[in-house]
């Protein structure tokens, strides 16, 4: 590894960091054995955290940040003045193996700007994955960013070597996509998601290996004027129709060499956080987009409180909930109780009538849950859920996430 | 009061033997004093009792014990003994009672050990040193909170089986020589582990992947507490990264929207749209470069014949011989097809011959490679090529030999014997008949002759249609 390669690494890591996805989970446990290198354990591992609080799990780089596209939100668009660099296939392989052997990473997350043609670019990325797997017996995690404009056969070739494929939708509505990414086409992107999903499902049925950890996507939040409701509706469709494993939300972040079309001020990071919470409610807590959106105003989530609490405050007639009798669905809707705490409650209450002291050992969110539940020795006095100041009582004054 | 002294560290064996004996003697937890550290295993206990009968415990209890013995809490054995005692005395499902104070406490110990193991998997860093025996040797120093050195070993062995490595910790050490794992005594922090260029590269990566507009050190420290930083070279950069972040963000916000310095690459942008193969030869190059969907095949077998042929014949997939020669229909079934074409008075050289699937799929039985039919998913994967290929050849009629070809061309499962004859394919006039390998498999001479005559008749009909 010489100075020039280190320099390139700096440029191409910087260029890749706006992709929020970092997961290294979902691959079946396997290992490279005596001749190969590496393993996957099923669950991912975060090997470091940077001061932005995000984890470093995969070596997240671009093959090149030269790009023929001109998406305004992207630092690598062709009209940007950013410094450019390009790795060879061999260089990416060398970096991945070198860092992996030092236990710095779980594997590789490779994306790229579009050079020459989508097919040419996709093929280079596929070659990196193939070289790692076939020539080096690399059994670590590989996540390839799919270029939706590439030919179907090439995308499917990528699926032979990668653990996860992803295609970034980036903008939640076709309207914004047209305005901000003129060379992209929402229809093409969704068609490829559909195609990849079909291949994944088929391969599973036929016991073949094809992107075993599924596919994911990213939506940029706050660059356009889409509401949280429309973002969540898009996610809901993606989960249902294309079987996506994850939708990542990336609060639009100021970039050097920004385009004049972009908003000057980024959205509060809290918005991204609320969207992730809402996403969880969609996937694991049985909420609908409509219910989540009803907790806020005008299609936007309440930034001051989490979406479950927001929903509960607007549906107070459904509370308090008796922890010793309520079903799982309703317990999951109690603010402060997570899915794990709910399962513990369900298993513990078969043996004993739960009191507040017991609940304190089952959940860390009891302070927030208290006004919404009934225990063997507790009933929220005087109908606490009727108090107008309940919201104030539950909100801890905090704005530590905002920079301004 | 009995005193039981166990080995320093995670003494699972010692604890197991002690529990067996205590259970046999029905000794209550209140009557036992657990201590750690003396070299002899059982303190004041006579070694004659060592082999107590195994105690039957629910699996979850066994798993919990295995983790919790790794904890550094000196009370761990006493707590575990209380658990075992209660489980054996009528509370079999005790572990389900998450609200029970003892269970709650043990769950927290369990969680702490798991977290420690997870963090060691994550934050341990190897340095590469030249190995006197040739190649590289990897060495790491790590300071875990609990007695987890042996618990983490399987992870590192599995992941780095092909490397020679040593892990040193104040609680014990591990050495792997590519064949055998050796455990060793506690180690001292090595004086200096020289960093190589990869460590430098890693530092640059770490700095570059950080987004100054999202600085949030609290979240970072929650997952990567300071106690780990000393052994992670990249953390040296953190203070400067945090300090410089606000100014970097301010500069971004204040900067005028940038005006592109470079010309718009009009030609390249226009050329980008023209990536589809523009000739059959181009497509075939692409097919030959591609990997088989199911590993094994020697090479891809593209179609063969003149562009503009009136008839395109589509088979299933290359067989053993086709796979070796790289040409379609040269094996036994191909020879049968050639003979049938001759009999029908059709010139094979004037046809376009290809397969629905371009790679041979087989299972190896001794020296023989036994053909395996492609699955519906595999057929779909290759369909794009087949359709593009036919687009270049532009035949007047496409003949599907057998069910796989018919599936690829029509997009639906077809029963060949029931539906043989003309059929409209996706954009093409088509004709369905049997695959010649079907004739090869028929058992009776008479039967085969009849089927072959039908096949030849089908080919004649198809030729007439074209």
PDB file of N, CA and C in Angstrom, chain B residues 324-414:
ATOM      1  N   UNK B 324     -17.854 -29.287 -23.363  1.00  0.00           N
ATOM      2  CA  UNK B 324     -16.418 -29.405 -23.646  1.00  0.00           C
ATOM      3  C   UNK B 324     -16.054 -28.687 -24.941  1.00  0.00           C
ATOM      4  N   UNK B 325     -16.942 -28.801 -25.960  1.00  0.00           N
ATOM      5  CA  UNK B 325     -16.596 -28.250 -27.270  1.00  0.00           C
ATOM      6  C   UNK B 325     -17.030 -26.799 -27.453  1.00  0.00           C
ATOM      7  N   UNK B 326     -17.974 -26.350 -26.636  1.00  0.00           N
ATOM      8  CA  UNK B 326     -18.426 -24.963 -26.768  1.00  0.00           C
ATOM      9  C   UNK B 326     -19.359 -24.743 -27.937  1.00  0.00           C
ATOM     10  N   UNK B 327     -19.946 -25.813 -28.489  1.00  0.00           N
ATOM     11  CA  UNK B 327     -20.876 -25.682 -29.610  1.00  0.00           C
ATOM     12  C   UNK B 327     -22.171 -26.422 -29.284  1.00  0.00           C
ATOM     13  N   UNK B 328     -23.314 -25.908 -29.767  1.00  0.00           N
ATOM     14  CA  UNK B 328     -24.590 -26.539 -29.435  1.00  0.00           C
ATOM     15  C   UNK B 328     -24.858 -27.786 -30.284  1.00  0.00           C
ATOM     16  N   UNK B 329     -25.610 -28.701 -29.762  1.00  0.00           N
ATOM     17  CA  UNK B 329     -26.098 -29.888 -30.466  1.00  0.00           C
ATOM     18  C   UNK B 329     -25.002 -30.695 -31.150  1.00  0.00           C
ATOM     19  N   UNK B 330     -23.936 -31.017 -30.390  1.00  0.00           N
ATOM     20  CA  UNK B 330     -22.897 -31.886 -30.947  1.00  0.00           C
ATOM     21  C   UNK B 330     -22.843 -33.228 -30.212  1.00  0.00           C
ATOM     22  N   UNK B 331     -23.623 -33.382 -29.144  1.00  0.00           N
ATOM     23  CA  UNK B 331     -23.643 -34.644 -28.391  1.00  0.00           C
ATOM     24  C   UNK B 331     -24.596 -35.640 -29.033  1.00  0.00           C
ATOM     25  N   UNK B 332     -24.927 -36.717 -28.309  1.00  0.00           N
ATOM     26  CA  UNK B 332     -25.825 -37.751 -28.836  1.00  0.00           C
ATOM     27  C   UNK B 332     -27.177 -37.187 -29.296  1.00  0.00           C
ATOM     28  N   UNK B 333     -27.775 -36.311 -28.494  1.00  0.00           N
ATOM     29  CA  UNK B 333     -29.068 -35.740 -28.876  1.00  0.00           C
ATOM     30  C   UNK B 333     -28.911 -34.879 -30.126  1.00  0.00           C
ATOM     31  N   UNK B 334     -27.790 -34.179 -30.207  1.00  0.00           N
ATOM     32  CA  UNK B 334     -27.523 -33.339 -31.371  1.00  0.00           C
ATOM     33  C   UNK B 334     -27.394 -34.173 -32.632  1.00  0.00           C
ATOM     34  N   UNK B 335     -26.701 -35.327 -32.495  1.00  0.00           N
ATOM     35  CA  UNK B 335     -26.551 -36.212 -33.661  1.00  0.00           C
ATOM     36  C   UNK B 335     -27.912 -36.738 -34.112  1.00  0.00           C
ATOM     37  N   UNK B 336     -28.752 -37.054 -33.126  1.00  0.00           N
ATOM     38  CA  UNK B 336     -30.092 -37.527 -33.467  1.00  0.00           C
ATOM     39  C   UNK B 336     -30.890 -36.437 -34.183  1.00  0.00           C
ATOM     40  N   UNK B 337     -30.698 -35.187 -33.722  1.00  0.00           N
ATOM     41  CA  UNK B 337     -31.384 -34.064 -34.362  1.00  0.00           C
ATOM     42  C   UNK B 337     -30.913 -33.919 -35.816  1.00  0.00           C
ATOM     43  N   UNK B 338     -29.594 -34.008 -36.006  1.00  0.00           N
ATOM     44  CA  UNK B 338     -29.031 -33.883 -37.355  1.00  0.00           C
ATOM     45  C   UNK B 338     -29.626 -34.949 -38.281  1.00  0.00           C
ATOM     46  N   UNK B 339     -29.684 -36.180 -37.763  1.00  0.00           N
ATOM     47  CA  UNK B 339     -30.233 -37.270 -38.571  1.00  0.00           C
ATOM     48  C   UNK B 339     -31.692 -37.005 -38.926  1.00  0.00           C
ATOM     49  N   UNK B 340     -32.469 -36.539 -37.926  1.00  0.00           N
ATOM     50  CA  UNK B 340     -33.892 -36.283 -38.163  1.00  0.00           C
ATOM     51  C   UNK B 340     -34.075 -35.147 -39.172  1.00  0.00           C
ATOM     52  N   UNK B 341     -33.221 -34.130 -39.077  1.00  0.00           N
ATOM     53  CA  UNK B 341     -33.304 -33.011 -40.022  1.00  0.00           C
ATOM     54  C   UNK B 341     -33.041 -33.502 -41.444  1.00  0.00           C
ATOM     55  N   UNK B 342     -32.000 -34.347 -41.566  1.00  0.00           N
ATOM     56  CA  UNK B 342     -31.665 -34.905 -42.873  1.00  0.00           C
ATOM     57  C   UNK B 342     -32.857 -35.655 -43.444  1.00  0.00           C
ATOM     58  N   UNK B 343     -33.454 -36.482 -42.557  1.00  0.00           N
ATOM     59  CA  UNK B 343     -34.586 -37.275 -42.992  1.00  0.00           C
ATOM     60  C   UNK B 343     -35.751 -36.383 -43.438  1.00  0.00           C
ATOM     61  N   UNK B 344     -35.889 -35.239 -42.756  1.00  0.00           N
ATOM     62  CA  UNK B 344     -36.980 -34.325 -43.108  1.00  0.00           C
ATOM     63  C   UNK B 344     -36.606 -33.443 -44.297  1.00  0.00           C
ATOM     64  N   UNK B 345     -35.368 -33.597 -44.759  1.00  0.00           N
ATOM     65  CA  UNK B 345     -34.932 -32.821 -45.907  1.00  0.00           C
ATOM     66  C   UNK B 345     -34.613 -31.379 -45.579  1.00  0.00           C
ATOM     67  N   UNK B 346     -34.165 -31.140 -44.328  1.00  0.00           N
ATOM     68  CA  UNK B 346     -33.821 -29.775 -43.912  1.00  0.00           C
ATOM     69  C   UNK B 346     -32.310 -29.670 -43.754  1.00  0.00           C
ATOM     70  N   UNK B 347     -31.713 -28.594 -44.291  1.00  0.00           N
ATOM     71  CA  UNK B 347     -30.269 -28.387 -44.208  1.00  0.00           C
ATOM     72  C   UNK B 347     -29.936 -27.789 -42.845  1.00  0.00           C
ATOM     73  N   UNK B 348     -29.188 -28.546 -42.038  1.00  0.00           N
ATOM     74  CA  UNK B 348     -28.863 -28.065 -40.685  1.00  0.00           C
ATOM     75  C   UNK B 348     -28.097 -26.747 -40.742  1.00  0.00           C
ATOM     76  N   UNK B 349     -27.239 -26.611 -41.744  1.00  0.00           N
ATOM     77  CA  UNK B 349     -26.415 -25.408 -41.860  1.00  0.00           C
ATOM     78  C   UNK B 349     -27.235 -24.141 -42.074  1.00  0.00           C
ATOM     79  N   UNK B 350     -28.475 -24.287 -42.538  1.00  0.00           N
ATOM     80  CA  UNK B 350     -29.287 -23.100 -42.777  1.00  0.00           C
ATOM     81  C   UNK B 350     -30.085 -22.672 -41.556  1.00  0.00           C
ATOM     82  N   UNK B 351     -29.993 -23.470 -40.472  1.00  0.00           N
ATOM     83  CA  UNK B 351     -30.785 -23.186 -39.269  1.00  0.00           C
ATOM     84  C   UNK B 351     -29.965 -22.423 -38.242  1.00  0.00           C
ATOM     85  N   UNK B 352     -30.656 -21.751 -37.359  1.00  0.00           N
ATOM     86  CA  UNK B 352     -29.993 -21.180 -36.189  1.00  0.00           C
ATOM     87  C   UNK B 352     -30.302 -22.079 -34.999  1.00  0.00           C
ATOM     88  N   UNK B 353     -29.255 -22.615 -34.377  1.00  0.00           N
ATOM     89  CA  UNK B 353     -29.434 -23.560 -33.267  1.00  0.00           C
ATOM     90  C   UNK B 353     -28.941 -22.945 -31.973  1.00  0.00           C
ATOM     91  N   UNK B 354     -29.763 -23.015 -30.955  1.00  0.00           N
ATOM     92  CA  UNK B 354     -29.309 -22.475 -29.674  1.00  0.00           C
ATOM     93  C   UNK B 354     -30.038 -23.186 -28.535  1.00  0.00           C
ATOM     94  N   UNK B 355     -29.715 -22.772 -27.303  1.00  0.00           N
ATOM     95  CA  UNK B 355     -30.340 -23.378 -26.121  1.00  0.00           C
ATOM     96  C   UNK B 355     -30.985 -22.316 -25.246  1.00  0.00           C
ATOM     97  N   UNK B 356     -32.005 -22.729 -24.508  1.00  0.00           N
ATOM     98  CA  UNK B 356     -32.683 -21.797 -23.607  1.00  0.00           C
ATOM     99  C   UNK B 356     -31.746 -21.380 -22.483  1.00  0.00           C
ATOM    100  N   UNK B 357     -30.943 -22.324 -22.004  1.00  0.00           N
ATOM    101  CA  UNK B 357     -29.974 -22.078 -20.931  1.00  0.00           C
ATOM    102  C   UNK B 357     -28.594 -22.282 -21.532  1.00  0.00           C
ATOM    103  N   UNK B 358     -27.658 -21.385 -21.227  1.00  0.00           N
ATOM    104  CA  UNK B 358     -26.374 -21.425 -21.943  1.00  0.00           C
ATOM    105  C   UNK B 358     -25.277 -22.222 -21.239  1.00  0.00           C
ATOM    106  N   UNK B 359     -25.535 -22.700 -20.050  1.00  0.00           N
ATOM    107  CA  UNK B 359     -24.503 -23.452 -19.325  1.00  0.00           C
ATOM    108  C   UNK B 359     -24.980 -24.861 -18.991  1.00  0.00           C
ATOM    109  N   UNK B 360     -24.050 -25.794 -18.988  1.00  0.00           N
ATOM    110  CA  UNK B 360     -24.321 -27.185 -18.626  1.00  0.00           C
ATOM    111  C   UNK B 360     -24.469 -27.292 -17.108  1.00  0.00           C
ATOM    112  N   UNK B 361     -25.547 -27.922 -16.678  1.00  0.00           N
ATOM    113  CA  UNK B 361     -25.739 -28.151 -15.238  1.00  0.00           C
ATOM    114  C   UNK B 361     -25.739 -29.656 -15.008  1.00  0.00           C
ATOM    115  N   UNK B 362     -24.987 -30.102 -14.030  1.00  0.00           N
ATOM    116  CA  UNK B 362     -24.833 -31.556 -13.854  1.00  0.00           C
ATOM    117  C   UNK B 362     -24.506 -31.901 -12.411  1.00  0.00           C
ATOM    118  N   UNK B 363     -24.613 -33.206 -12.101  1.00  0.00           N
ATOM    119  CA  UNK B 363     -24.015 -33.712 -10.852  1.00  0.00           C
ATOM    120  C   UNK B 363     -22.939 -34.711 -11.242  1.00  0.00           C
ATOM    121  N   UNK B 364     -21.850 -34.684 -10.512  1.00  0.00           N
ATOM    122  CA  UNK B 364     -20.730 -35.572 -10.815  1.00  0.00           C
ATOM    123  C   UNK B 364     -20.982 -36.939 -10.173  1.00  0.00           C
ATOM    124  N   UNK B 365     -20.958 -38.008 -10.976  1.00  0.00           N
ATOM    125  CA  UNK B 365     -21.046 -39.378 -10.424  1.00  0.00           C
ATOM    126  C   UNK B 365     -19.826 -40.116 -10.902  1.00  0.00           C
ATOM    127  N   UNK B 366     -18.829 -40.246 -10.050  1.00  0.00           N
ATOM    128  CA  UNK B 366     -17.573 -40.856 -10.487  1.00  0.00           C
ATOM    129  C   UNK B 366     -16.980 -39.995 -11.579  1.00  0.00           C
ATOM    130  N   UNK B 367     -16.727 -40.614 -12.753  1.00  0.00           N
ATOM    131  CA  UNK B 367     -16.156 -39.839 -13.848  1.00  0.00           C
ATOM    132  C   UNK B 367     -17.229 -39.196 -14.717  1.00  0.00           C
ATOM    133  N   UNK B 368     -18.481 -39.611 -14.507  1.00  0.00           N
ATOM    134  CA  UNK B 368     -19.536 -39.122 -15.384  1.00  0.00           C
ATOM    135  C   UNK B 368     -20.200 -37.873 -14.820  1.00  0.00           C
ATOM    136  N   UNK B 369     -20.602 -37.026 -15.747  1.00  0.00           N
ATOM    137  CA  UNK B 369     -21.325 -35.824 -15.350  1.00  0.00           C
ATOM    138  C   UNK B 369     -22.773 -35.993 -15.795  1.00  0.00           C
ATOM    139  N   UNK B 370     -23.655 -36.190 -14.816  1.00  0.00           N
ATOM    140  CA  UNK B 370     -25.050 -36.491 -15.131  1.00  0.00           C
ATOM    141  C   UNK B 370     -25.852 -35.206 -15.263  1.00  0.00           C
ATOM    142  N   UNK B 371     -26.490 -35.056 -16.404  1.00  0.00           N
ATOM    143  CA  UNK B 371     -27.297 -33.885 -16.731  1.00  0.00           C
ATOM    144  C   UNK B 371     -28.376 -33.617 -15.680  1.00  0.00           C
ATOM    145  N   UNK B 372     -28.550 -32.348 -15.336  1.00  0.00           N
ATOM    146  CA  UNK B 372     -29.624 -31.929 -14.426  1.00  0.00           C
ATOM    147  C   UNK B 372     -30.474 -30.890 -15.136  1.00  0.00           C
ATOM    148  N   UNK B 373     -31.787 -31.054 -15.081  1.00  0.00           N
ATOM    149  CA  UNK B 373     -32.636 -30.065 -15.752  1.00  0.00           C
ATOM    150  C   UNK B 373     -32.552 -28.717 -15.048  1.00  0.00           C
ATOM    151  N   UNK B 374     -32.574 -27.643 -15.808  1.00  0.00           N
ATOM    152  CA  UNK B 374     -32.581 -26.320 -15.172  1.00  0.00           C
ATOM    153  C   UNK B 374     -33.911 -26.060 -14.484  1.00  0.00           C
ATOM    154  N   UNK B 375     -33.863 -25.297 -13.392  1.00  0.00           N
ATOM    155  CA  UNK B 375     -35.100 -24.940 -12.694  1.00  0.00           C
ATOM    156  C   UNK B 375     -35.765 -23.775 -13.425  1.00  0.00           C
ATOM    157  N   UNK B 376     -37.011 -23.519 -13.047  1.00  0.00           N
ATOM    158  CA  UNK B 376     -37.747 -22.411 -13.671  1.00  0.00           C
ATOM    159  C   UNK B 376     -37.007 -21.087 -13.461  1.00  0.00           C
ATOM    160  N   UNK B 377     -36.434 -20.925 -12.258  1.00  0.00           N
ATOM    161  CA  UNK B 377     -35.716 -19.682 -11.966  1.00  0.00           C
ATOM    162  C   UNK B 377     -34.493 -19.531 -12.861  1.00  0.00           C
ATOM    163  N   UNK B 378     -33.783 -20.621 -13.088  1.00  0.00           N
ATOM    164  CA  UNK B 378     -32.607 -20.562 -13.955  1.00  0.00           C
ATOM    165  C   UNK B 378     -33.002 -20.229 -15.388  1.00  0.00           C
ATOM    166  N   UNK B 379     -34.099 -20.838 -15.841  1.00  0.00           N
ATOM    167  CA  UNK B 379     -34.572 -20.562 -17.198  1.00  0.00           C
ATOM    168  C   UNK B 379     -34.884 -19.073 -17.344  1.00  0.00           C
ATOM    169  N   UNK B 380     -35.511 -18.513 -16.319  1.00  0.00           N
ATOM    170  CA  UNK B 380     -35.852 -17.089 -16.359  1.00  0.00           C
ATOM    171  C   UNK B 380     -34.592 -16.233 -16.446  1.00  0.00           C
ATOM    172  N   UNK B 381     -33.594 -16.632 -15.678  1.00  0.00           N
ATOM    173  CA  UNK B 381     -32.348 -15.876 -15.661  1.00  0.00           C
ATOM    174  C   UNK B 381     -31.741 -15.778 -17.059  1.00  0.00           C
ATOM    175  N   UNK B 382     -31.832 -16.853 -17.836  1.00  0.00           N
ATOM    176  CA  UNK B 382     -31.204 -16.887 -19.156  1.00  0.00           C
ATOM    177  C   UNK B 382     -32.118 -16.345 -20.259  1.00  0.00           C
ATOM    178  N   UNK B 383     -33.354 -16.062 -19.886  1.00  0.00           N
ATOM    179  CA  UNK B 383     -34.351 -15.699 -20.893  1.00  0.00           C
ATOM    180  C   UNK B 383     -33.989 -14.405 -21.622  1.00  0.00           C
ATOM    181  N   UNK B 384     -33.427 -13.471 -20.858  1.00  0.00           N
ATOM    182  CA  UNK B 384     -33.074 -12.177 -21.452  1.00  0.00           C
ATOM    183  C   UNK B 384     -32.093 -12.363 -22.612  1.00  0.00           C
ATOM    184  N   UNK B 385     -31.141 -13.251 -22.426  1.00  0.00           N
ATOM    185  CA  UNK B 385     -30.163 -13.536 -23.489  1.00  0.00           C
ATOM    186  C   UNK B 385     -30.843 -14.150 -24.713  1.00  0.00           C
ATOM    187  N   UNK B 386     -31.695 -15.142 -24.440  1.00  0.00           N
ATOM    188  CA  UNK B 386     -32.362 -15.851 -25.533  1.00  0.00           C
ATOM    189  C   UNK B 386     -33.181 -14.878 -26.377  1.00  0.00           C
ATOM    190  N   UNK B 387     -33.919 -14.009 -25.690  1.00  0.00           N
ATOM    191  CA  UNK B 387     -34.775 -13.085 -26.414  1.00  0.00           C
ATOM    192  C   UNK B 387     -33.943 -12.073 -27.208  1.00  0.00           C
ATOM    193  N   UNK B 388     -32.864 -11.585 -26.607  1.00  0.00           N
ATOM    194  CA  UNK B 388     -31.982 -10.648 -27.308  1.00  0.00           C
ATOM    195  C   UNK B 388     -31.370 -11.335 -28.532  1.00  0.00           C
ATOM    196  N   UNK B 389     -30.975 -12.576 -28.338  1.00  0.00           N
ATOM    197  CA  UNK B 389     -30.374 -13.372 -29.403  1.00  0.00           C
ATOM    198  C   UNK B 389     -31.346 -13.512 -30.583  1.00  0.00           C
ATOM    199  N   UNK B 390     -32.594 -13.898 -30.283  1.00  0.00           N
ATOM    200  CA  UNK B 390     -33.593 -14.061 -31.346  1.00  0.00           C
ATOM    201  C   UNK B 390     -33.847 -12.724 -32.042  1.00  0.00           C
ATOM    202  N   UNK B 391     -33.720 -11.636 -31.267  1.00  0.00           N
ATOM    203  CA  UNK B 391     -33.905 -10.313 -31.848  1.00  0.00           C
ATOM    204  C   UNK B 391     -32.874 -10.037 -32.942  1.00  0.00           C
ATOM    205  N   UNK B 392     -31.671 -10.564 -32.779  1.00  0.00           N
ATOM    206  CA  UNK B 392     -30.647 -10.383 -33.814  1.00  0.00           C
ATOM    207  C   UNK B 392     -30.870 -11.331 -35.003  1.00  0.00           C
ATOM    208  N   UNK B 393     -31.288 -12.557 -34.709  1.00  0.00           N
ATOM    209  CA  UNK B 393     -31.420 -13.568 -35.776  1.00  0.00           C
ATOM    210  C   UNK B 393     -32.679 -13.313 -36.630  1.00  0.00           C
ATOM    211  N   UNK B 394     -33.726 -12.842 -35.986  1.00  0.00           N
ATOM    212  CA  UNK B 394     -35.008 -12.573 -36.630  1.00  0.00           C
ATOM    213  C   UNK B 394     -35.511 -13.744 -37.501  1.00  0.00           C
ATOM    214  N   UNK B 395     -35.719 -14.919 -36.927  1.00  0.00           N
ATOM    215  CA  UNK B 395     -36.222 -16.054 -37.697  1.00  0.00           C
ATOM    216  C   UNK B 395     -37.723 -15.869 -37.984  1.00  0.00           C
ATOM    217  N   UNK B 396     -38.217 -16.574 -38.988  1.00  0.00           N
ATOM    218  CA  UNK B 396     -39.661 -16.525 -39.236  1.00  0.00           C
ATOM    219  C   UNK B 396     -40.393 -17.448 -38.271  1.00  0.00           C
ATOM    220  N   UNK B 397     -39.700 -18.491 -37.824  1.00  0.00           N
ATOM    221  CA  UNK B 397     -40.340 -19.442 -36.911  1.00  0.00           C
ATOM    222  C   UNK B 397     -39.324 -19.892 -35.854  1.00  0.00           C
ATOM    223  N   UNK B 398     -39.796 -20.007 -34.628  1.00  0.00           N
ATOM    224  CA  UNK B 398     -38.926 -20.494 -33.547  1.00  0.00           C
ATOM    225  C   UNK B 398     -39.450 -21.856 -33.095  1.00  0.00           C
ATOM    226  N   UNK B 399     -38.603 -22.882 -33.191  1.00  0.00           N
ATOM    227  CA  UNK B 399     -39.019 -24.214 -32.793  1.00  0.00           C
ATOM    228  C   UNK B 399     -38.471 -24.519 -31.399  1.00  0.00           C
ATOM    229  N   UNK B 400     -39.374 -24.823 -30.486  1.00  0.00           N
ATOM    230  CA  UNK B 400     -38.951 -25.191 -29.138  1.00  0.00           C
ATOM    231  C   UNK B 400     -38.842 -26.704 -29.033  1.00  0.00           C
ATOM    232  N   UNK B 401     -37.646 -27.188 -28.682  1.00  0.00           N
ATOM    233  CA  UNK B 401     -37.482 -28.619 -28.455  1.00  0.00           C
ATOM    234  C   UNK B 401     -37.631 -28.898 -26.967  1.00  0.00           C
ATOM    235  N   UNK B 402     -38.746 -29.477 -26.587  1.00  0.00           N
ATOM    236  CA  UNK B 402     -38.922 -29.875 -25.201  1.00  0.00           C
ATOM    237  C   UNK B 402     -39.486 -28.772 -24.318  1.00  0.00           C
ATOM    238  N   UNK B 403     -39.788 -29.171 -23.065  1.00  0.00           N
ATOM    239  CA  UNK B 403     -40.532 -28.313 -22.144  1.00  0.00           C
ATOM    240  C   UNK B 403     -39.735 -27.091 -21.697  1.00  0.00           C
ATOM    241  N   UNK B 404     -38.416 -27.253 -21.490  1.00  0.00           N
ATOM    242  CA  UNK B 404     -37.635 -26.116 -21.001  1.00  0.00           C
ATOM    243  C   UNK B 404     -37.636 -24.994 -22.025  1.00  0.00           C
ATOM    244  N   UNK B 405     -37.398 -25.348 -23.299  1.00  0.00           N
ATOM    245  CA  UNK B 405     -37.389 -24.330 -24.350  1.00  0.00           C
ATOM    246  C   UNK B 405     -38.766 -23.683 -24.453  1.00  0.00           C
ATOM    247  N   UNK B 406     -39.811 -24.499 -24.370  1.00  0.00           N
ATOM    248  CA  UNK B 406     -41.163 -23.959 -24.477  1.00  0.00           C
ATOM    249  C   UNK B 406     -41.458 -23.010 -23.323  1.00  0.00           C
ATOM    250  N   UNK B 407     -40.979 -23.358 -22.130  1.00  0.00           N
ATOM    251  CA  UNK B 407     -41.159 -22.487 -20.964  1.00  0.00           C
ATOM    252  C   UNK B 407     -40.430 -21.160 -21.177  1.00  0.00           C
ATOM    253  N   UNK B 408     -39.179 -21.248 -21.658  1.00  0.00           N
ATOM    254  CA  UNK B 408     -38.397 -20.034 -21.855  1.00  0.00           C
ATOM    255  C   UNK B 408     -39.054 -19.124 -22.887  1.00  0.00           C
ATOM    256  N   UNK B 409     -39.591 -19.721 -23.939  1.00  0.00           N
ATOM    257  CA  UNK B 409     -40.106 -18.913 -25.038  1.00  0.00           C
ATOM    258  C   UNK B 409     -41.508 -18.379 -24.772  1.00  0.00           C
ATOM    259  N   UNK B 410     -42.330 -19.170 -24.058  1.00  0.00           N
ATOM    260  CA  UNK B 410     -43.714 -18.744 -23.851  1.00  0.00           C
ATOM    261  C   UNK B 410     -43.900 -18.097 -22.487  1.00  0.00           C
ATOM    262  N   UNK B 411     -42.953 -18.336 -21.572  1.00  0.00           N
ATOM    263  CA  UNK B 411     -43.080 -17.756 -20.238  1.00  0.00           C
ATOM    264  C   UNK B 411     -44.044 -18.513 -19.341  1.00  0.00           C
ATOM    265  N   UNK B 412     -44.517 -19.687 -19.789  1.00  0.00           N
ATOM    266  CA  UNK B 412     -45.418 -20.483 -18.936  1.00  0.00           C
ATOM    267  C   UNK B 412     -45.068 -21.959 -19.097  1.00  0.00           C
ATOM    268  N   UNK B 413     -45.419 -22.777 -18.105  1.00  0.00           N
ATOM    269  CA  UNK B 413     -45.141 -24.209 -18.241  1.00  0.00           C
ATOM    270  C   UNK B 413     -45.977 -24.811 -19.379  1.00  0.00           C
ATOM    271  N   UNK B 414     -45.342 -25.595 -20.210  1.00  0.00           N
ATOM    272  CA  UNK B 414     -46.028 -26.173 -21.371  1.00  0.00           C
ATOM    273  C   UNK B 414     -45.918 -27.696 -21.295  1.00  0.00           C
TER     274      UNK B 414
END
